[in-house]
GROMACS .gro file of N, CA and C in nm:
model
  429
    1ASP      N    1   2.325   9.995  -0.872
    1ASP     CA    2   2.372   9.906  -0.769
    1ASP      C    3   2.281   9.787  -0.747
    2GLU      N    4   2.156   9.801  -0.785
    2GLU     CA    5   2.059   9.694  -0.754
    2GLU      C    6   2.014   9.627  -0.883
    3ASN      N    7   2.100   9.565  -0.952
    3ASN     CA    8   2.068   9.502  -1.078
    3ASN      C    9   2.073   9.352  -1.056
    4PRO      N   10   1.979   9.271  -1.085
    4PRO     CA   11   1.850   9.296  -1.146
    4PRO      C   12   1.747   9.342  -1.043
    5TYR      N   13   1.643   9.412  -1.092
    5TYR     CA   14   1.535   9.457  -1.006
    5TYR      C   15   1.432   9.346  -0.994
    6THR      N   16   1.371   9.334  -0.879
    6THR     CA   17   1.266   9.237  -0.855
    6THR      C   18   1.140   9.314  -0.819
    7PHE      N   19   1.033   9.285  -0.889
    7PHE     CA   20   0.907   9.352  -0.860
    7PHE      C   21   0.793   9.260  -0.901
    8SER      N   22   0.671   9.292  -0.852
    8SER     CA   23   0.550   9.215  -0.881
    8SER      C   24   0.452   9.301  -0.958
    9ILE      N   25   0.375   9.236  -1.045
    9ILE     CA   26   0.270   9.305  -1.119
    9ILE      C   27   0.140   9.232  -1.090
   10GLN      N   28   0.035   9.309  -1.066
   10GLN     CA   29  -0.095   9.251  -1.038
   10GLN      C   30  -0.199   9.329  -1.116
   11GLY      N   31  -0.301   9.260  -1.164
   11GLY     CA   32  -0.409   9.326  -1.237
   11GLY      C   33  -0.527   9.235  -1.252
   12THR      N   34  -0.632   9.291  -1.301
   12THR     CA   35  -0.753   9.214  -1.324
   12THR      C   36  -0.788   9.224  -1.471
   13GLY      N   37  -0.795   9.111  -1.537
   13GLY     CA   38  -0.830   9.109  -1.679
   13GLY      C   39  -0.980   9.097  -1.695
   14GLY      N   40  -1.031   9.152  -1.802
   14GLY     CA   41  -1.173   9.139  -1.831
   14GLY      C   42  -1.201   9.003  -1.894
   15ASP      N   43  -1.308   8.942  -1.848
   15ASP     CA   44  -1.348   8.814  -1.906
   15ASP      C   45  -1.413   8.839  -2.041
   16PRO      N   46  -1.382   8.757  -2.138
   16PRO     CA   47  -1.455   8.770  -2.264
   16PRO      C   48  -1.602   8.739  -2.236
   17ALA      N   49  -1.689   8.805  -2.306
   17ALA     CA   50  -1.831   8.789  -2.275
   17ALA      C   51  -1.915   8.785  -2.401
   18ALA      N   52  -2.035   8.734  -2.383
   18ALA     CA   53  -2.137   8.740  -2.487
   18ALA      C   54  -2.212   8.872  -2.469
   19GLU      N   55  -2.256   8.932  -2.577
   19GLU     CA   56  -2.324   9.061  -2.570
   19GLU      C   57  -2.443   9.062  -2.665
   20ILE      N   58  -2.565   9.066  -2.608
   20ILE     CA   59  -2.688   9.059  -2.686
   20ILE      C   60  -2.735   9.198  -2.728
   21GLU      N   61  -2.791   9.203  -2.849
   21GLU     CA   62  -2.864   9.320  -2.896
   21GLU      C   63  -2.977   9.267  -2.983
   22VAL      N   64  -3.095   9.325  -2.967
   22VAL     CA   65  -3.210   9.288  -3.050
   22VAL      C   66  -3.244   9.409  -3.135
   23SER      N   67  -3.274   9.384  -3.262
   23SER     CA   68  -3.313   9.493  -3.351
   23SER      C   69  -3.433   9.451  -3.435
   24GLY      N   70  -3.505   9.550  -3.479
   24GLY     CA   71  -3.616   9.531  -3.572
   24GLY      C   72  -3.601   9.631  -3.684
   25ASN      N   73  -3.618   9.587  -3.806
   25ASN     CA   74  -3.606   9.675  -3.922
   25ASN      C   75  -3.467   9.740  -3.928
   26GLY      N   76  -3.366   9.671  -3.871
   26GLY     CA   77  -3.229   9.724  -3.871
   26GLY      C   78  -3.202   9.828  -3.765
   27VAL      N   79  -3.299   9.854  -3.678
   27VAL     CA   80  -3.287   9.956  -3.574
   27VAL      C   81  -3.277   9.887  -3.437
   28PRO      N   82  -3.172   9.917  -3.359
   28PRO     CA   83  -3.159   9.854  -3.227
   28PRO      C   84  -3.278   9.888  -3.136
   29ILE      N   85  -3.319   9.787  -3.058
   29ILE     CA   86  -3.424   9.803  -2.958
   29ILE      C   87  -3.356   9.788  -2.823
   30LEU      N   88  -3.359   9.890  -2.741
   30LEU     CA   89  -3.294   9.883  -2.610
   30LEU      C   90  -3.372   9.791  -2.518
   31THR      N   91  -3.301   9.717  -2.434
   31THR     CA   92  -3.370   9.635  -2.336
   31THR      C   93  -3.448   9.726  -2.242
   32GLY      N   94  -3.570   9.686  -2.211
   32GLY     CA   95  -3.657   9.767  -2.127
   32GLY      C   96  -3.738   9.871  -2.203
   33ASP      N   97  -3.722   9.878  -2.335
   33ASP     CA   98  -3.794   9.976  -2.415
   33ASP      C   99  -3.943   9.948  -2.407
   34ASP      N  100  -4.018  10.043  -2.349
   34ASP     CA  101  -4.162  10.023  -2.334
   34ASP      C  102  -4.243  10.120  -2.420
   35GLU      N  103  -4.179  10.172  -2.526
   35GLU     CA  104  -4.248  10.262  -2.618
   35GLU      C  105  -4.236  10.208  -2.760
   36PRO      N  106  -4.331  10.122  -2.801
   36PRO     CA  107  -4.327  10.067  -2.937
   36PRO      C  108  -4.322  10.177  -3.043
   37ASP      N  109  -4.253  10.147  -3.152
   37ASP     CA  110  -4.228  10.245  -3.258
   37ASP      C  111  -4.228  10.173  -3.392
   38THR      N  112  -4.280  10.236  -3.494
   38THR     CA  113  -4.281  10.175  -3.626
   38THR      C  114  -4.140  10.163  -3.684
   39SER      N  115  -4.048  10.252  -3.645
   39SER     CA  116  -3.913  10.249  -3.703
   39SER      C  117  -3.838  10.121  -3.669
   40ASP      N  118  -3.862  10.062  -3.551
   40ASP     CA  119  -3.793   9.939  -3.512
   40ASP      C  120  -3.884   9.817  -3.516
   41ASP      N  121  -3.998   9.830  -3.581
   41ASP     CA  122  -4.096   9.722  -3.600
   41ASP      C  123  -4.164   9.674  -3.471
   42THR      N  124  -4.149   9.747  -3.361
   42THR     CA  125  -4.218   9.706  -3.238
   42THR      C  126  -4.364   9.752  -3.237
   43ASP      N  127  -4.399   9.845  -3.328
   43ASP     CA  128  -4.538   9.882  -3.349
   43ASP      C  129  -4.582   9.816  -3.479
   44PHE      N  130  -4.675   9.723  -3.469
   44PHE     CA  131  -4.719   9.645  -3.585
   44PHE      C  132  -4.823   9.717  -3.670
   45GLY      N  133  -4.868   9.833  -3.626
   45GLY     CA  134  -4.967   9.909  -3.703
   45GLY      C  135  -5.105   9.845  -3.696
   46ASP      N  136  -5.183   9.866  -3.800
   46ASP     CA  137  -5.321   9.818  -3.806
   46ASP      C  138  -5.330   9.678  -3.865
   47ALA      N  139  -5.422   9.600  -3.810
   47ALA     CA  140  -5.454   9.469  -3.866
   47ALA      C  141  -5.603   9.444  -3.844
   48ASP      N  142  -5.670   9.395  -3.947
   48ASP     CA  143  -5.813   9.368  -3.939
   48ASP      C  144  -5.840   9.250  -3.847
   49VAL      N  145  -5.939   9.267  -3.760
   49VAL     CA  146  -5.972   9.161  -3.664
   49VAL      C  147  -6.016   9.034  -3.735
   50ALA      N  148  -6.093   9.047  -3.843
   50ALA     CA  149  -6.146   8.930  -3.914
   50ALA      C  150  -6.042   8.860  -4.001
   51ALA      N  151  -5.952   8.937  -4.064
   51ALA     CA  152  -5.863   8.873  -4.162
   51ALA      C  153  -5.721   8.927  -4.159
   52GLY      N  154  -5.687   9.002  -4.058
   52GLY     CA  155  -5.554   9.064  -4.056
   52GLY      C  156  -5.448   8.978  -3.992
   53LEU      N  157  -5.328   8.985  -4.048
   53LEU     CA  158  -5.212   8.918  -3.990
   53LEU      C  159  -5.090   8.996  -4.036
   54VAL      N  160  -5.018   9.052  -3.940
   54VAL     CA  161  -4.898   9.129  -3.971
   54VAL      C  162  -4.780   9.059  -3.904
   55THR      N  163  -4.676   9.027  -3.982
   55THR     CA  164  -4.560   8.955  -3.930
   55THR      C  165  -4.436   9.043  -3.939
   56HIS      N  166  -4.360   9.050  -3.829
   56HIS     CA  167  -4.235   9.124  -3.825
   56HIS      C  168  -4.121   9.031  -3.784
   57THR      N  169  -4.004   9.055  -3.842
   57THR     CA  170  -3.884   8.977  -3.810
   57THR      C  171  -3.790   9.060  -3.725
   58PHE      N  172  -3.740   9.000  -3.619
   58PHE     CA  173  -3.645   9.064  -3.529
   58PHE      C  174  -3.513   8.987  -3.533
   59THR      N  175  -3.403   9.058  -3.512
   59THR     CA  176  -3.270   8.998  -3.519
   59THR      C  177  -3.199   9.010  -3.386
   60ILE      N  178  -3.143   8.899  -3.339
   60ILE     CA  179  -3.058   8.899  -3.219
   60ILE      C  180  -2.914   8.894  -3.269
   61THR      N  181  -2.833   8.990  -3.226
   61THR     CA  182  -2.692   8.998  -3.263
   61THR      C  183  -2.606   8.979  -3.140
   62ASN      N  184  -2.496   8.907  -3.155
   62ASN     CA  185  -2.399   8.889  -3.047
   62ASN      C  186  -2.268   8.957  -3.088
   63SER      N  187  -2.240   9.071  -3.027
   63SER     CA  188  -2.116   9.143  -3.058
   63SER      C  189  -2.003   9.105  -2.964
   64GLY      N  190  -2.028   9.010  -2.874
   64GLY     CA  191  -1.926   8.968  -2.777
   64GLY      C  192  -1.825   8.871  -2.835
   65SER      N  193  -1.729   8.836  -2.750
   65SER     CA  194  -1.621   8.747  -2.792
   65SER      C  195  -1.644   8.601  -2.756
   66LEU      N  196  -1.756   8.570  -2.691
   66LEU     CA  197  -1.798   8.433  -2.664
   66LEU      C  198  -1.934   8.409  -2.727
   67ASP      N  199  -1.967   8.284  -2.760
   67ASP     CA  200  -2.100   8.253  -2.810
   67ASP      C  201  -2.204   8.294  -2.707
   68LEU      N  202  -2.319   8.344  -2.754
   68LEU     CA  203  -2.431   8.383  -2.670
   68LEU      C  204  -2.528   8.266  -2.664
   69ASN      N  205  -2.554   8.218  -2.544
   69ASN     CA  206  -2.646   8.106  -2.525
   69ASN      C  207  -2.781   8.160  -2.481
   70LEU      N  208  -2.883   8.135  -2.562
   70LEU     CA  209  -3.020   8.175  -2.531
   70LEU      C  210  -3.086   8.060  -2.455
   71SER      N  211  -3.178   8.093  -2.366
   71SER     CA  212  -3.238   7.988  -2.284
   71SER      C  213  -3.390   7.996  -2.285
   72GLY      N  214  -3.450   7.886  -2.246
   72GLY     CA  215  -3.595   7.877  -2.239
   72GLY      C  216  -3.651   7.798  -2.355
   73SER      N  217  -3.775   7.757  -2.337
   73SER     CA  218  -3.846   7.686  -2.442
   73SER      C  219  -3.993   7.728  -2.436
   74PRO      N  220  -4.036   7.817  -2.520
   74PRO     CA  221  -3.961   7.874  -2.632
   74PRO      C  222  -3.855   7.972  -2.583
   75ILE      N  223  -3.763   8.006  -2.671
   75ILE     CA  224  -3.659   8.103  -2.637
   75ILE      C  225  -3.720   8.242  -2.625
   76VAL      N  226  -3.804   8.280  -2.720
   76VAL     CA  227  -3.871   8.410  -2.718
   76VAL      C  228  -4.008   8.391  -2.652
   77VAL      N  229  -4.030   8.467  -2.545
   77VAL     CA  230  -4.155   8.454  -2.468
   77VAL      C  231  -4.238   8.580  -2.487
   78ILE      N  232  -4.366   8.560  -2.520
   78ILE     CA  233  -4.460   8.670  -2.534
   78ILE      C  234  -4.548   8.672  -2.410
   79GLY      N  235  -4.552   8.786  -2.342
   79GLY     CA  236  -4.633   8.799  -2.221
   79GLY      C  237  -4.708   8.931  -2.223
   80GLY      N  238  -4.781   8.956  -2.116
   80GLY     CA  239  -4.849   9.084  -2.102
   80GLY      C  240  -4.997   9.077  -2.132
   81THR      N  241  -5.059   9.194  -2.130
   81THR     CA  242  -5.204   9.209  -2.137
   81THR      C  243  -5.269   9.138  -2.255
   82HIS      N  244  -5.216   9.155  -2.373
   82HIS     CA  245  -5.276   9.097  -2.493
   82HIS      C  246  -5.183   8.997  -2.562
   83ALA      N  247  -5.112   8.920  -2.483
   83ALA     CA  248  -5.014   8.825  -2.537
   83ALA      C  249  -5.075   8.730  -2.640
   84ALA      N  250  -5.200   8.693  -2.622
   84ALA     CA  251  -5.264   8.597  -2.713
   84ALA      C  252  -5.284   8.655  -2.853
   85ASP      N  253  -5.275   8.787  -2.868
   85ASP     CA  254  -5.291   8.850  -2.999
   85ASP      C  255  -5.160   8.852  -3.079
   86PHE      N  256  -5.053   8.805  -3.018
   86PHE     CA  257  -4.922   8.800  -3.084
   86PHE      C  258  -4.874   8.655  -3.083
   87ILE      N  259  -4.827   8.607  -3.196
   87ILE     CA  260  -4.790   8.467  -3.213
   87ILE      C  261  -4.641   8.458  -3.244
   88LEU      N  262  -4.571   8.371  -3.175
   88LEU     CA  263  -4.432   8.343  -3.209
   88LEU      C  264  -4.434   8.253  -3.331
   89THR      N  265  -4.416   8.312  -3.447
   89THR     CA  266  -4.423   8.240  -3.574
   89THR      C  267  -4.299   8.155  -3.596
   90THR      N  268  -4.181   8.213  -3.569
   90THR     CA  269  -4.052   8.143  -3.580
   90THR      C  270  -3.969   8.179  -3.459
   91ASP      N  271  -3.929   8.081  -3.380
   91ASP     CA  272  -3.847   8.105  -3.261
   91ASP      C  273  -3.700   8.124  -3.299
   92ALA      N  274  -3.625   8.190  -3.212
   92ALA     CA  275  -3.480   8.205  -3.231
   92ALA      C  276  -3.413   8.071  -3.205
   93THR      N  277  -3.290   8.058  -3.251
   93THR     CA  278  -3.210   7.938  -3.225
   93THR      C  279  -3.088   7.977  -3.143
   94THR      N  280  -3.028   7.879  -3.081
   94THR     CA  281  -2.912   7.904  -2.996
   94THR      C  282  -2.804   7.802  -3.027
   95PRO      N  283  -2.677   7.834  -3.012
   95PRO     CA  284  -2.622   7.963  -2.967
   95PRO      C  285  -2.613   8.063  -3.082
   96VAL      N  286  -2.585   8.190  -3.044
   96VAL     CA  287  -2.558   8.296  -3.141
   96VAL      C  288  -2.407   8.313  -3.143
   97SER      N  289  -2.347   8.295  -3.257
   97SER     CA  290  -2.201   8.298  -3.270
   97SER      C  291  -2.143   8.432  -3.225
   98SER      N  292  -2.022   8.424  -3.172
   98SER     CA  293  -1.951   8.545  -3.127
   98SER      C  294  -1.910   8.631  -3.245
   99GLY      N  295  -1.871   8.754  -3.214
   99GLY     CA  296  -1.816   8.842  -3.316
   99GLY      C  297  -1.913   8.891  -3.421
  100GLY      N  298  -2.039   8.907  -3.384
  100GLY     CA  299  -2.136   8.961  -3.479
  100GLY      C  300  -2.233   8.860  -3.537
  101GLY      N  301  -2.236   8.739  -3.481
  101GLY     CA  302  -2.332   8.638  -3.527
  101GLY      C  303  -2.475   8.683  -3.503
  102THR      N  304  -2.566   8.634  -3.586
  102THR     CA  305  -2.707   8.673  -3.573
  102THR      C  306  -2.799   8.552  -3.586
  103VAL      N  307  -2.915   8.563  -3.524
  103VAL     CA  308  -3.028   8.473  -3.545
  103VAL      C  309  -3.153   8.559  -3.549
  104THR      N  310  -3.258   8.508  -3.610
  104THR     CA  311  -3.381   8.586  -3.620
  104THR      C  312  -3.497   8.511  -3.555
  105PHE      N  313  -3.601   8.587  -3.524
  105PHE     CA  314  -3.729   8.529  -3.483
  105PHE      C  315  -3.839   8.616  -3.540
  106GLN      N  316  -3.958   8.556  -3.556
  106GLN     CA  317  -4.071   8.628  -3.613
  106GLN      C  318  -4.189   8.628  -3.517
  107ILE      N  319  -4.253   8.743  -3.510
  107ILE     CA  320  -4.376   8.760  -3.432
  107ILE      C  321  -4.485   8.804  -3.528
  108SER      N  322  -4.602   8.742  -3.517
  108SER     CA  323  -4.718   8.782  -3.597
  108SER      C  324  -4.823   8.844  -3.506
  109PHE      N  325  -4.886   8.949  -3.556
  109PHE     CA  326  -4.994   9.017  -3.486
  109PHE      C  327  -5.125   8.976  -3.550
  110ASN      N  328  -5.214   8.915  -3.471
  110ASN     CA  329  -5.344   8.867  -3.517
  110ASN      C  330  -5.447   8.908  -3.411
  111PRO      N  331  -5.498   9.032  -3.420
  111PRO     CA  332  -5.583   9.084  -3.312
  111PRO      C  333  -5.714   9.008  -3.296
  112SER      N  334  -5.754   8.990  -3.172
  112SER     CA  335  -5.880   8.924  -3.141
  112SER      C  336  -5.992   9.024  -3.120
  113ASP      N  337  -5.956   9.152  -3.110
  113ASP     CA  338  -6.055   9.256  -3.086
  113ASP      C  339  -6.001   9.388  -3.140
  114ALA      N  340  -6.093   9.483  -3.159
  114ALA     CA  341  -6.052   9.616  -3.207
  114ALA      C  342  -5.984   9.693  -3.095
  115GLY      N  343  -5.898   9.786  -3.135
  115GLY     CA  344  -5.829   9.872  -3.040
  115GLY      C  345  -5.683   9.834  -3.025
  116GLN      N  346  -5.615   9.912  -2.943
  116GLN     CA  347  -5.472   9.888  -2.922
  116GLN      C  348  -5.450   9.761  -2.841
  117ARG      N  349  -5.357   9.678  -2.888
  117ARG     CA  350  -5.324   9.551  -2.824
  117ARG      C  351  -5.175   9.556  -2.788
  118GLU      N  352  -5.140   9.519  -2.667
  118GLU     CA  353  -5.003   9.533  -2.618
  118GLU      C  354  -4.951   9.402  -2.560
  119ALA      N  355  -4.820   9.382  -2.574
  119ALA     CA  356  -4.755   9.264  -2.516
  119ALA      C  357  -4.608   9.297  -2.489
  120THR      N  358  -4.541   9.204  -2.423
  120THR     CA  359  -4.400   9.220  -2.390
  120THR      C  360  -4.323   9.099  -2.442
  121ILE      N  361  -4.207   9.125  -2.502
  121ILE     CA  362  -4.118   9.019  -2.550
  121ILE      C  363  -4.005   9.003  -2.449
  122THR      N  364  -3.972   8.879  -2.415
  122THR     CA  365  -3.863   8.850  -2.323
  122THR      C  366  -3.773   8.744  -2.384
  123VAL      N  367  -3.642   8.771  -2.383
  123VAL     CA  368  -3.541   8.676  -2.429
  123VAL      C  369  -3.438   8.662  -2.318
  124SER      N  370  -3.418   8.541  -2.269
  124SER     CA  371  -3.319   8.515  -2.163
  124SER      C  372  -3.193   8.457  -2.224
  125SER      N  373  -3.077   8.498  -2.168
  125SER     CA  374  -2.949   8.453  -2.222
  125SER      C  375  -2.842   8.456  -2.113
  126ASP      N  376  -2.719   8.419  -2.153
  126ASP     CA  377  -2.607   8.426  -2.059
  126ASP      C  378  -2.527   8.556  -2.072
  127ASP      N  379  -2.586   8.659  -2.131
  127ASP     CA  380  -2.524   8.792  -2.133
  127ASP      C  381  -2.514   8.840  -1.988
  128ALA      N  382  -2.396   8.882  -1.946
  128ALA     CA  383  -2.372   8.916  -1.806
  128ALA      C  384  -2.453   9.036  -1.757
  129ASP      N  385  -2.475   9.135  -1.841
  129ASP     CA  386  -2.547   9.253  -1.794
  129ASP      C  387  -2.688   9.268  -1.852
  130GLU      N  388  -2.726   9.183  -1.944
  130GLU     CA  389  -2.861   9.186  -2.001
  130GLU      C  390  -2.914   9.044  -2.015
  131GLY      N  391  -2.907   8.969  -1.906
  131GLY     CA  392  -2.948   8.829  -1.909
  131GLY      C  393  -3.095   8.810  -1.941
  132THR      N  394  -3.177   8.909  -1.904
  132THR     CA  395  -3.318   8.909  -1.940
  132THR      C  396  -3.343   9.034  -2.022
  133TYR      N  397  -3.365   9.017  -2.151
  133TYR     CA  398  -3.383   9.128  -2.246
  133TYR      C  399  -3.532   9.140  -2.273
  134THR      N  400  -3.591   9.255  -2.245
  134THR     CA  401  -3.734   9.274  -2.264
  134THR      C  402  -3.762   9.400  -2.345
  135PHE      N  403  -3.872   9.397  -2.418
  135PHE     CA  404  -3.921   9.517  -2.485
  135PHE      C  405  -4.069   9.500  -2.515
  136SER      N  406  -4.137   9.611  -2.533
  136SER     CA  407  -4.281   9.611  -2.556
  136SER      C  408  -4.311   9.615  -2.706
  137ILE      N  409  -4.424   9.552  -2.741
  137ILE     CA  410  -4.476   9.558  -2.877
  137ILE      C  411  -4.623   9.596  -2.871
  138GLN      N  412  -4.675   9.646  -2.983
  138GLN     CA  413  -4.817   9.679  -2.987
  138GLN      C  414  -4.867   9.675  -3.130
  139GLY      N  415  -4.997   9.664  -3.143
  139GLY     CA  416  -5.064   9.670  -3.271
  139GLY      C  417  -5.205   9.724  -3.249
  140ASN      N  418  -5.270   9.759  -3.356
  140ASN     CA  419  -5.405   9.814  -3.346
  140ASN      C  420  -5.501   9.725  -3.425
  141GLY      N  421  -5.596   9.667  -3.354
  141GLY     CA  422  -5.699   9.586  -3.421
  141GLY      C  423  -5.806   9.675  -3.480
  142THR      N  424  -5.841   9.647  -3.606
  142THR     CA  425  -5.943   9.726  -3.674
  142THR      C  426  -6.055   9.637  -3.724
  143ASN      N  427  -6.173   9.697  -3.745
  143ASN     CA  428  -6.288   9.623  -3.800
  143ASN      C  429  -6.304   9.657  -3.946
   0.00000   0.00000   0.00000
């Protein structure tokens, strides 16, 4: 009896987003990871104080549906107790293309003293839930 029917539909669509992930040695590094490990290259191992230099490459991947915009100058920031013992050899570039695009950056460990040396890496972006991505790195200075 009631043809045609009239009704309303309402909903909330998800916004396409950029999604950051950082990995070392092909192994994902979770944001906030404060336990350096050799498997993901966050532990640089031993380097001689007089002549040692160990360089690791890290990859930023964007699995989101929008380009990931990295911010800051430099983009990759080294901070923490022994930040001066770690050098940003090659900075990341921006933007990181959507759908699996990648960029890399390199950190070199050049210890100024013997013993364990620690620092923190920070990458800022427009990722909605991980806008500030941080993780710890370490190396051991030897004589």
